[in-house]
Short mmCIF file of C-alpha atoms and ligand atoms in Angstrom, two decimals:
data_model
loop_
_atom_site.label_atom_id
_atom_site.label_comp_id
_atom_site.label_asym_id
_atom_site.label_seq_id
_atom_site.Cartn_x
_atom_site.Cartn_y
_atom_site.Cartn_z
CA MET A 249 -6.72 -2.01 -32.82
CA LYS A 250 -8.52 -1.63 -35.95
CA ASP A 251 -8.06 2.27 -36.48
CA TYR A 252 -4.56 2.31 -36.10
CA LYS A 253 -1.89 2.72 -38.94
CA LEU A 254 0.09 -0.45 -40.02
CA ASP A 255 3.34 0.58 -38.04
CA THR A 256 1.33 1.05 -35.08
CA LEU A 257 -0.30 -2.49 -35.32
CA CYS A 258 3.18 -4.03 -36.03
CA VAL A 259 4.16 -2.71 -32.57
CA GLN A 260 0.95 -3.07 -30.56
CA ALA A 261 -1.47 -5.70 -32.06
CA GLY A 262 -1.95 -9.26 -30.93
CA TYR A 263 -1.19 -9.01 -27.23
CA LYS A 264 -2.49 -6.76 -24.37
CA PRO A 265 -1.55 -7.68 -20.86
CA LYS A 266 -3.78 -7.21 -17.82
CA THR A 267 -2.44 -5.65 -14.81
CA GLY A 268 0.70 -7.38 -13.45
CA GLU A 269 1.11 -9.64 -16.55
CA ALA A 270 4.28 -9.78 -18.52
CA ARG A 271 4.57 -6.89 -21.32
CA ILE A 272 5.50 -9.01 -24.05
CA PRO A 273 3.74 -12.38 -24.69
CA PRO A 274 5.51 -15.12 -22.50
CA ILE A 275 6.12 -18.43 -23.91
CA TYR A 276 3.50 -20.67 -22.89
CA GLN A 277 5.86 -23.85 -22.86
CA SER A 278 2.76 -26.13 -22.16
CA THR A 279 0.99 -28.77 -24.07
CA THR A 280 -2.01 -28.61 -21.71
CA TYR A 281 -4.19 -26.19 -19.85
CA PHE A 282 -6.05 -26.79 -16.41
CA TYR A 283 -9.89 -26.27 -15.80
CA GLU A 284 -11.76 -26.75 -12.84
CA LYS A 285 -15.31 -27.62 -14.35
CA THR A 286 -15.79 -30.64 -16.74
CA GLN A 287 -18.55 -28.48 -18.56
CA ASP A 288 -15.72 -25.62 -19.42
CA MET A 289 -13.85 -28.25 -21.18
CA ALA A 290 -16.77 -29.89 -22.88
CA ASP A 291 -17.63 -26.46 -24.33
CA LEU A 292 -14.30 -26.00 -25.80
CA PHE A 293 -14.16 -29.17 -27.31
CA ASP A 294 -17.93 -28.26 -28.73
CA LEU A 295 -16.49 -24.92 -29.99
CA LYS A 296 -19.00 -23.20 -27.89
CA SER A 297 -16.41 -21.09 -26.29
CA ASP A 298 -12.96 -19.67 -26.60
CA GLY A 299 -9.83 -21.14 -24.87
CA PHE A 300 -6.96 -23.41 -24.84
CA PHE A 301 -7.10 -26.90 -23.99
CA TYR A 302 -4.25 -28.54 -25.98
CA SER A 303 -1.51 -26.85 -27.68
CA ARG A 304 -1.99 -28.82 -31.23
CA LEU A 305 -5.10 -26.74 -31.68
CA ALA A 306 -4.06 -23.31 -30.01
CA ASN A 307 -1.60 -22.00 -27.62
CA PRO A 308 -1.34 -18.39 -26.20
CA THR A 309 1.90 -17.39 -27.37
CA VAL A 310 1.07 -18.59 -31.02
CA ALA A 311 -2.45 -16.83 -30.54
CA ALA A 312 -0.47 -13.63 -29.83
CA PHE A 313 1.30 -13.77 -33.09
CA GLU A 314 -1.82 -14.75 -35.05
CA GLY A 315 -3.63 -11.88 -33.81
CA LYS A 316 -0.87 -9.67 -34.82
CA VAL A 317 -0.83 -11.10 -38.26
CA ALA A 318 -4.56 -10.88 -38.76
CA ALA A 319 -4.57 -7.39 -37.73
CA LEU A 320 -1.92 -6.26 -39.98
CA GLU A 321 -3.64 -8.13 -43.00
CA GLY A 322 -7.12 -6.92 -42.00
CA GLY A 323 -8.25 -10.45 -41.57
CA ALA A 324 -10.97 -12.36 -39.53
CA CYS A 325 -8.43 -14.74 -37.89
CA ALA A 326 -5.33 -16.13 -38.44
CA ILE A 327 -3.71 -19.68 -37.80
CA GLY A 328 -0.15 -20.22 -36.99
CA CYS A 329 1.55 -23.15 -38.80
CA ALA A 330 4.74 -24.88 -38.44
CA SER A 331 6.21 -23.44 -41.48
CA GLY A 332 5.05 -21.77 -44.81
CA MET A 333 4.74 -25.03 -46.68
CA SER A 334 2.31 -26.48 -43.92
CA ALA A 335 0.49 -23.15 -44.27
CA THR A 336 -0.11 -23.58 -47.93
CA THR A 337 -0.85 -27.43 -47.68
CA LEU A 338 -3.49 -26.70 -44.97
CA ALA A 339 -4.99 -24.09 -46.62
CA VAL A 340 -5.49 -26.14 -49.66
CA PHE A 341 -6.71 -29.04 -47.68
CA THR A 342 -9.28 -26.80 -46.07
CA VAL A 343 -11.22 -26.51 -49.47
CA ALA A 344 -10.09 -29.28 -51.83
CA GLY A 345 -9.95 -33.09 -51.44
CA ALA A 346 -9.45 -35.94 -54.14
CA GLY A 347 -11.41 -35.06 -57.42
CA ASP A 348 -11.09 -31.38 -57.07
CA ASN A 349 -8.45 -29.10 -58.61
CA ILE A 350 -6.78 -25.64 -57.87
CA VAL A 351 -5.67 -23.13 -60.17
CA SER A 352 -2.23 -21.58 -59.65
CA SER A 353 0.24 -19.34 -61.16
CA SER A 354 3.22 -20.94 -62.57
CA ALA A 355 5.51 -18.42 -61.00
CA ILE A 356 5.70 -19.30 -57.53
CA TYR A 357 8.04 -20.48 -54.76
CA GLY A 358 9.79 -23.86 -55.69
CA GLY A 359 8.63 -25.82 -52.63
CA THR A 360 5.09 -24.74 -53.36
CA TYR A 361 5.55 -25.72 -56.99
CA ASN A 362 6.56 -29.16 -56.07
CA LEU A 363 3.84 -29.38 -53.55
CA PHE A 364 1.13 -28.35 -56.22
CA ALA A 365 2.54 -30.21 -59.19
CA ILE A 366 3.98 -33.44 -57.85
CA THR A 367 2.72 -34.26 -54.26
CA LEU A 368 -1.24 -32.87 -54.46
CA PRO A 369 -1.92 -35.00 -57.56
CA LYS A 370 -0.93 -38.10 -55.71
CA LEU A 371 -3.54 -37.41 -53.26
CA GLY A 372 -5.98 -36.97 -56.18
CA ILE A 373 -5.88 -32.90 -56.10
CA GLU A 374 -5.06 -31.38 -59.50
CA CYS A 375 -3.27 -28.25 -60.06
CA ARG A 376 -3.65 -26.32 -63.27
CA PHE A 377 -0.87 -24.00 -63.65
CA PHE A 378 -1.28 -20.37 -65.36
CA ASN A 379 1.44 -18.04 -66.86
CA PRO A 380 0.67 -15.09 -64.53
CA ASP A 381 1.37 -12.84 -67.77
CA ALA A 382 -1.37 -14.58 -69.52
CA PRO A 383 -4.89 -12.71 -70.51
CA ALA A 384 -7.71 -13.18 -68.28
CA GLU A 385 -9.76 -15.42 -70.87
CA GLU A 386 -6.64 -18.11 -70.69
CA ILE A 387 -6.54 -18.37 -67.25
CA GLU A 388 -10.46 -18.39 -66.90
CA LYS A 389 -10.46 -21.64 -69.29
CA LEU A 390 -8.56 -23.47 -66.71
CA ILE A 391 -11.55 -23.12 -64.01
CA ASP A 392 -14.52 -25.78 -63.88
CA GLY A 393 -17.03 -26.95 -61.29
CA LYS A 394 -14.22 -28.57 -59.20
CA THR A 395 -12.04 -25.85 -58.96
CA LYS A 396 -11.81 -24.76 -55.18
CA MET A 397 -8.76 -22.12 -55.23
CA ILE A 398 -6.72 -19.55 -57.38
CA PHE A 399 -3.37 -19.28 -55.95
CA THR A 400 -0.88 -16.73 -56.61
CA GLU A 401 2.24 -14.97 -55.12
CA THR A 402 2.04 -10.91 -54.48
CA VAL A 403 5.70 -10.79 -55.66
CA ALA A 404 6.68 -14.28 -56.92
CA ASN A 405 9.99 -15.89 -55.40
CA PRO A 406 12.25 -15.94 -57.25
CA SER A 407 11.06 -14.52 -60.46
CA ILE A 408 9.83 -11.27 -58.98
CA ILE A 409 7.01 -11.05 -60.91
CA VAL A 410 4.35 -8.78 -59.54
CA LEU A 411 0.65 -9.93 -59.58
CA ASP A 412 -2.03 -8.25 -61.26
CA PHE A 413 -4.64 -8.36 -58.63
CA ASP A 414 -7.43 -6.72 -60.50
CA LYS A 415 -7.17 -9.38 -63.32
CA ILE A 416 -7.29 -12.36 -60.82
CA ALA A 417 -9.67 -10.74 -58.50
CA LYS A 418 -12.11 -10.42 -61.23
CA ILE A 419 -11.98 -13.90 -62.41
CA ALA A 420 -12.09 -15.30 -58.81
CA LYS A 421 -15.24 -13.10 -58.12
CA LYS A 422 -16.90 -14.26 -61.28
CA HIS A 423 -16.58 -17.92 -60.78
CA GLY A 424 -17.15 -17.37 -57.11
CA VAL A 425 -13.69 -18.99 -56.44
CA LEU A 426 -11.65 -18.54 -53.54
CA PHE A 427 -8.63 -16.07 -54.31
CA ALA A 428 -5.54 -16.77 -52.13
CA VAL A 429 -2.39 -15.14 -52.16
CA ASP A 430 1.30 -15.98 -50.75
CA ASN A 431 2.05 -12.35 -49.40
CA THR A 432 5.62 -13.42 -47.97
CA LEU A 433 7.99 -11.29 -50.05
CA VAL A 434 6.11 -7.98 -49.33
CA THR A 435 4.19 -8.41 -46.15
CA PRO A 436 1.10 -6.45 -45.31
CA VAL A 437 3.35 -3.42 -44.72
CA LEU A 438 3.85 -3.09 -48.41
CA CYS A 439 0.72 -4.56 -49.89
CA ARG A 440 -2.68 -5.77 -48.39
CA PRO A 441 -3.91 -8.22 -50.46
CA LYS A 442 -7.69 -7.82 -49.11
CA GLU A 443 -7.85 -4.27 -50.70
CA PHE A 444 -7.25 -5.65 -53.90
CA GLY A 445 -10.02 -8.65 -53.70
CA ALA A 446 -8.04 -11.40 -52.23
CA ASN A 447 -9.95 -13.95 -49.80
CA LEU A 448 -6.98 -15.63 -48.22
CA VAL A 449 -3.41 -14.90 -47.47
CA VAL A 450 -0.63 -17.25 -46.66
CA HIS A 451 2.94 -16.34 -45.37
CA SER A 452 6.18 -18.01 -44.83
CA SER A 453 6.66 -16.25 -41.40
CA THR A 454 10.35 -17.53 -41.68
CA LYS A 455 10.90 -14.67 -44.05
CA TYR A 456 10.36 -11.14 -43.32
CA LEU A 457 7.84 -11.52 -40.59
CA ASP A 458 10.31 -13.05 -38.36
CA GLY A 459 12.95 -11.03 -40.31
CA HIS A 460 16.06 -12.45 -38.45
CA ALA A 461 16.29 -15.84 -39.81
CA ALA A 462 15.58 -17.22 -36.50
CA ALA A 463 12.39 -19.17 -36.44
CA LEU A 464 10.48 -21.30 -39.12
CA GLY A 465 6.91 -20.70 -39.59
CA GLY A 466 3.90 -20.14 -41.54
CA VAL A 467 0.41 -18.44 -41.16
CA ILE A 468 -2.76 -18.37 -42.69
CA VAL A 469 -5.23 -15.50 -42.61
CA ASP A 470 -8.91 -15.88 -43.50
CA LEU A 471 -9.68 -12.44 -44.68
CA GLY A 472 -13.28 -13.06 -43.87
CA ASN A 473 -14.55 -11.62 -47.19
CA PHE A 474 -15.74 -14.73 -49.10
CA ASN A 475 -19.21 -16.04 -48.84
CA TYR A 476 -19.46 -20.13 -48.58
CA LYS A 477 -23.19 -20.18 -47.57
CA GLY A 478 -25.06 -21.63 -50.47
CA ASN A 479 -21.93 -21.69 -52.98
CA LYS A 480 -22.32 -25.06 -54.44
CA ARG A 481 -18.68 -24.91 -55.09
CA TYR A 482 -18.13 -25.69 -51.70
CA PRO A 483 -20.09 -28.49 -50.22
CA SER A 484 -17.85 -29.18 -47.38
CA PHE A 485 -18.82 -25.87 -46.00
CA ASN A 486 -22.28 -26.40 -46.31
CA GLU A 487 -22.86 -30.06 -45.52
CA PRO A 488 -22.75 -31.17 -41.58
CA ASP A 489 -19.19 -31.95 -40.51
CA GLU A 490 -19.67 -35.57 -38.77
CA SER A 491 -16.64 -34.91 -36.81
CA TYR A 492 -18.06 -31.75 -35.10
CA HIS A 493 -21.72 -33.11 -34.29
CA GLY A 494 -22.95 -32.02 -37.57
CA LEU A 495 -21.41 -28.41 -37.55
CA VAL A 496 -21.92 -26.55 -40.72
CA TYR A 497 -18.89 -24.09 -41.38
CA ALA A 498 -20.73 -21.81 -43.81
CA ASP A 499 -23.20 -20.81 -41.16
CA LEU A 500 -20.24 -19.40 -38.73
CA PRO A 501 -18.85 -15.85 -38.60
CA VAL A 502 -15.34 -17.13 -39.64
CA ALA A 503 -15.95 -20.40 -41.99
CA PHE A 504 -12.71 -20.86 -43.35
CA GLY A 505 -10.38 -20.16 -40.43
CA THR A 506 -12.79 -22.43 -38.17
CA LYS A 507 -12.89 -25.29 -40.39
CA CYS A 508 -8.97 -24.96 -41.16
CA ARG A 509 -8.30 -25.06 -37.16
CA ALA A 510 -10.88 -27.72 -36.20
CA GLN A 511 -10.47 -29.97 -39.17
CA MET A 512 -6.91 -29.59 -40.72
CA ILE A 513 -4.82 -28.49 -37.64
CA ARG A 514 -6.47 -31.04 -35.40
CA ASP A 515 -5.96 -33.99 -37.92
CA MET A 516 -2.50 -32.88 -39.27
CA GLY A 517 -1.14 -31.13 -36.45
CA ALA A 518 1.25 -28.87 -38.15
CA ILE A 519 0.69 -25.98 -35.75
CA MET A 520 3.42 -23.53 -35.02
CA SER A 521 5.58 -23.68 -31.77
CA PRO A 522 5.24 -21.39 -28.97
CA GLN A 523 8.94 -20.61 -29.09
CA ASN A 524 8.90 -19.82 -33.05
CA ALA A 525 5.60 -17.69 -32.44
CA PHE A 526 7.44 -15.86 -29.53
CA LEU A 527 10.20 -14.91 -31.92
CA SER A 528 8.00 -14.19 -34.85
CA TYR A 529 5.85 -11.85 -32.75
CA ILE A 530 8.79 -10.01 -31.63
CA GLY A 531 10.27 -9.92 -35.26
CA CYS A 532 6.91 -8.27 -36.42
CA ASP A 533 7.49 -5.36 -34.18
CA THR A 534 10.24 -3.70 -36.42
CA LEU A 535 8.50 -4.99 -39.52
CA ALA A 536 7.34 -1.70 -40.77
CA LEU A 537 10.73 -0.21 -40.47
CA ARG A 538 12.51 -3.12 -41.81
CA MET A 539 10.17 -3.17 -45.04
CA GLU A 540 10.91 0.37 -45.66
CA ARG A 541 14.80 -0.16 -45.39
CA HIS A 542 14.89 -3.24 -47.25
CA SER A 543 12.99 -1.72 -50.13
CA GLU A 544 15.19 1.56 -50.22
CA ASN A 545 18.46 -0.45 -49.98
CA ALA A 546 17.04 -2.92 -53.10
CA LYS A 547 16.07 0.01 -54.91
CA LYS A 548 19.77 1.56 -54.88
CA VAL A 549 21.22 -1.73 -55.49
CA ALA A 550 18.84 -2.34 -58.53
CA ALA A 551 19.89 1.21 -60.08
CA TYR A 552 23.58 0.29 -59.57
CA LEU A 553 23.26 -3.21 -60.97
CA SER A 554 21.07 -1.78 -64.12
CA LYS A 555 24.27 0.14 -65.04
CA HIS A 556 26.90 -2.49 -64.71
CA PRO A 557 28.53 -3.55 -68.15
CA LYS A 558 28.79 -7.17 -66.55
CA ILE A 559 25.16 -7.55 -65.73
CA GLU A 560 23.01 -8.80 -68.59
CA TRP A 561 19.48 -8.21 -66.97
CA ILE A 562 18.13 -6.96 -63.71
CA ASN A 563 14.98 -7.53 -62.23
CA HIS A 564 13.42 -5.41 -59.45
CA PRO A 565 10.01 -3.51 -59.83
CA SER A 566 11.45 -0.44 -58.53
CA LEU A 567 13.07 0.19 -61.99
CA GLU A 568 11.08 2.44 -64.73
CA SER A 569 12.54 -0.12 -67.22
CA ASN A 570 11.02 -3.18 -65.55
CA LYS A 571 8.14 -5.03 -67.13
CA TYR A 572 6.25 -5.08 -63.72
CA ASN A 573 7.06 -1.30 -62.72
CA LYS A 574 3.51 -0.42 -63.60
CA LEU A 575 1.73 -3.05 -61.65
CA ALA A 576 4.37 -2.08 -58.73
CA LYS A 577 3.34 1.47 -58.56
CA LYS A 578 -0.42 0.43 -58.35
CA TYR A 579 0.08 -2.51 -55.79
CA LEU A 580 3.34 -1.66 -54.22
CA PRO A 581 3.43 2.18 -54.11
CA LYS A 582 5.31 2.22 -50.46
CA GLY A 583 8.16 -0.05 -51.46
CA GLN A 584 8.80 -2.93 -53.66
CA GLY A 585 10.63 -5.23 -51.39
CA GLY A 586 14.21 -6.34 -50.64
CA MET A 587 14.36 -9.32 -53.15
CA LEU A 588 15.85 -8.68 -56.69
CA SER A 589 17.13 -11.18 -59.44
CA PHE A 590 19.76 -10.48 -62.17
CA GLY A 591 21.85 -12.33 -64.60
CA ILE A 592 25.54 -12.31 -65.18
CA LYS A 593 26.66 -11.82 -68.87
CA GLY A 594 28.38 -15.47 -70.03
CA SER A 595 28.38 -18.89 -68.83
CA THR A 596 26.65 -20.40 -65.29
CA GLU A 597 30.13 -20.99 -63.98
CA LYS A 598 30.30 -16.98 -63.82
CA CYS A 599 27.54 -16.83 -61.32
CA ALA A 600 29.72 -19.13 -58.76
CA ALA A 601 32.84 -17.19 -59.28
CA PHE A 602 30.79 -13.87 -58.49
CA MET A 603 29.15 -15.32 -55.49
CA GLU A 604 32.06 -17.19 -54.01
CA ALA A 605 34.15 -13.77 -54.15
CA LEU A 606 31.25 -11.92 -52.02
CA LYS A 607 32.67 -11.01 -48.49
CA LEU A 608 29.82 -9.24 -46.72
CA ILE A 609 26.70 -11.08 -48.45
CA THR A 610 26.68 -14.63 -48.00
CA GLN A 611 25.36 -17.81 -50.02
CA GLU A 612 22.28 -18.95 -48.26
CA THR A 613 18.93 -21.05 -49.05
CA HIS A 614 17.22 -18.12 -47.41
CA VAL A 615 15.72 -15.02 -48.15
CA ALA A 616 14.29 -11.88 -46.45
CA ASP A 617 15.86 -11.31 -43.42
CA VAL A 618 17.97 -8.61 -41.99
CA ARG A 619 21.43 -9.91 -43.72
CA SER A 620 21.84 -9.55 -47.45
CA CYS A 621 22.30 -12.94 -49.04
CA VAL A 622 22.43 -14.58 -52.52
CA LEU A 623 21.36 -17.78 -54.01
CA HIS A 624 21.49 -19.68 -57.63
CA PRO A 625 18.31 -20.88 -57.90
CA ALA A 626 18.83 -23.50 -61.00
CA SER A 627 21.51 -25.08 -58.98
CA THR A 628 19.62 -25.12 -55.55
CA THR A 629 16.01 -24.63 -54.82
CA HIS A 630 15.03 -25.29 -58.27
CA ARG A 631 17.51 -28.02 -59.13
CA GLN A 632 14.59 -30.72 -59.35
CA LEU A 633 13.14 -28.64 -62.09
CA SER A 634 13.30 -29.49 -65.97
CA GLU A 635 14.49 -27.09 -68.60
CA GLU A 636 10.78 -26.39 -69.55
CA ASP A 637 9.68 -25.94 -66.06
CA LEU A 638 12.37 -23.65 -65.13
CA LYS A 639 11.15 -21.38 -67.81
CA ALA A 640 7.74 -21.78 -66.55
CA ALA A 641 8.94 -20.80 -63.27
CA GLY A 642 10.64 -17.76 -64.77
CA VAL A 643 14.02 -19.06 -63.59
CA PRO A 644 16.88 -18.63 -66.24
CA HIS A 645 20.08 -20.42 -65.83
CA ASN A 646 22.27 -17.47 -65.06
CA LEU A 647 19.61 -15.84 -62.53
CA ILE A 648 20.92 -14.91 -59.24
CA ARG A 649 18.50 -13.88 -56.49
CA LEU A 650 19.73 -11.36 -54.12
CA SER A 651 17.90 -10.47 -50.98
CA VAL A 652 18.86 -7.18 -50.07
CA GLY A 653 19.32 -6.77 -46.38
CA ILE A 654 19.29 -3.79 -43.92
CA GLU A 655 22.82 -2.95 -44.05
CA ASN A 656 24.13 0.36 -44.94
CA ALA A 657 23.43 0.20 -48.97
CA GLU A 658 26.97 1.57 -49.59
CA ASP A 659 28.53 -1.56 -48.14
CA ILE A 660 26.02 -3.62 -49.96
CA ILE A 661 26.97 -2.03 -53.18
CA ALA A 662 30.82 -1.84 -52.47
CA ASP A 663 30.67 -5.80 -51.95
CA ILE A 664 28.95 -6.73 -55.09
CA GLU A 665 31.21 -4.17 -57.01
CA GLN A 666 34.68 -5.86 -55.82
CA ALA A 667 32.95 -9.23 -56.61
CA LEU A 668 31.89 -8.26 -60.07
CA ASP A 669 35.58 -7.10 -60.81
CA LYS A 670 36.96 -10.68 -60.08
CA VAL A 671 34.42 -12.14 -62.65
C1 LIG B 232 9.87 -19.66 -48.06
C2 LIG B 232 8.76 -19.57 -48.92
C3 LIG B 232 7.95 -20.40 -48.68
C4 LIG B 232 7.85 -21.73 -47.86
O1 LIG B 232 7.85 -21.29 -46.40
P1 LIG B 232 8.85 -22.25 -45.37
O2 LIG B 232 8.54 -21.44 -44.24
O3 LIG B 232 10.03 -22.41 -45.91
O4 LIG B 232 8.31 -23.52 -45.37
C5 LIG B 232 6.52 -20.34 -49.25
N1 LIG B 232 6.18 -19.00 -50.10
C6 LIG B 232 7.24 -18.47 -50.20
C7 LIG B 232 7.03 -17.23 -51.28
C8 LIG B 232 8.57 -18.29 -49.61
O5 LIG B 232 9.25 -17.72 -50.01
#
């Protein structure tokens, strides 16, 4: 599968039936699996052979989805999780414990921000935030001997800041720190973080991968390009794991992926359900086509809004005037995704009036599915944040987030126009 182009992988990767078997991955709605020989089961428990024995650890339908995403990201393996949040949580836990820290961009998804700023510190894991626009020297200062991960988003939700991969990759490489990227908003169709120095990718598959607002899910992709062996920053990869008869993860071909599944999925159990894996797998079939259309439509809507007298500012990396246009040209040449944000001139009440006047585009706490939708983050997803934190997250009070769907662009623009007329 490796040599095929991305749009082919979207359709074909992850599952290949044997003769007489179902053409698409069946939903293996079973918690457990049958084996004739005791030794076969024992080998599975010892990680000596591949196979399924209990659906909290692995399931054939989930494996099909994992295989597809791993192929798309060019990774060594992928792990399907119950949600995007559980994917990020388990990714952090695989490398960090009490007394450790991670270094993260402050421009990240609201749920991830809460996890890093509030929940992880309660467990003894500190998160040090940096402004993604800050110079490398400033970001570098946050790293010390206990730093286990640098975390970023390719295109940040909802601030739509494009990641400067080179800047972060250089820092990560210099210090031997794992470079993790949440690639949810662009997907591997528009950007493969591996090509720009990332070591780990997480996704909320709830968004574009599923693409139809049908299934919650997340996925962790071990890109297989980080060397844990002898790296003093990662003792838990270099010391024997007592819960696996002294297994040393750094000695394995897929160190992170194996540790994540064998320890974190086993102990915390946030695995993806077979039903959601099935829906997400099918969703990915059309991912390449959808991302192209989402990007095209968003570009047209952004161009329209940029000329509208009632709009104070508009943020989409496709616009020449956009602060991140140069980075988008470098890292997202095929398209910049369907997410854009803009500010309506005047008070925040105007945001509500505009959104309520929309007829085709709906108000939802969701992004990145086939249907266009809007949200006012300051009063919803980001309402727990203080004024100062909102600023740090790049979310001004009049920001409206618009996730542009794959409807006809003329209909989307006409709906926005009639709603703006009423404001
Ligand atoms: C939605 C989202 C998440 C969280 O995913 P869930 O599937 O809702 O848990 C994480 N990161 C980004 C960028 C998101 O958009």
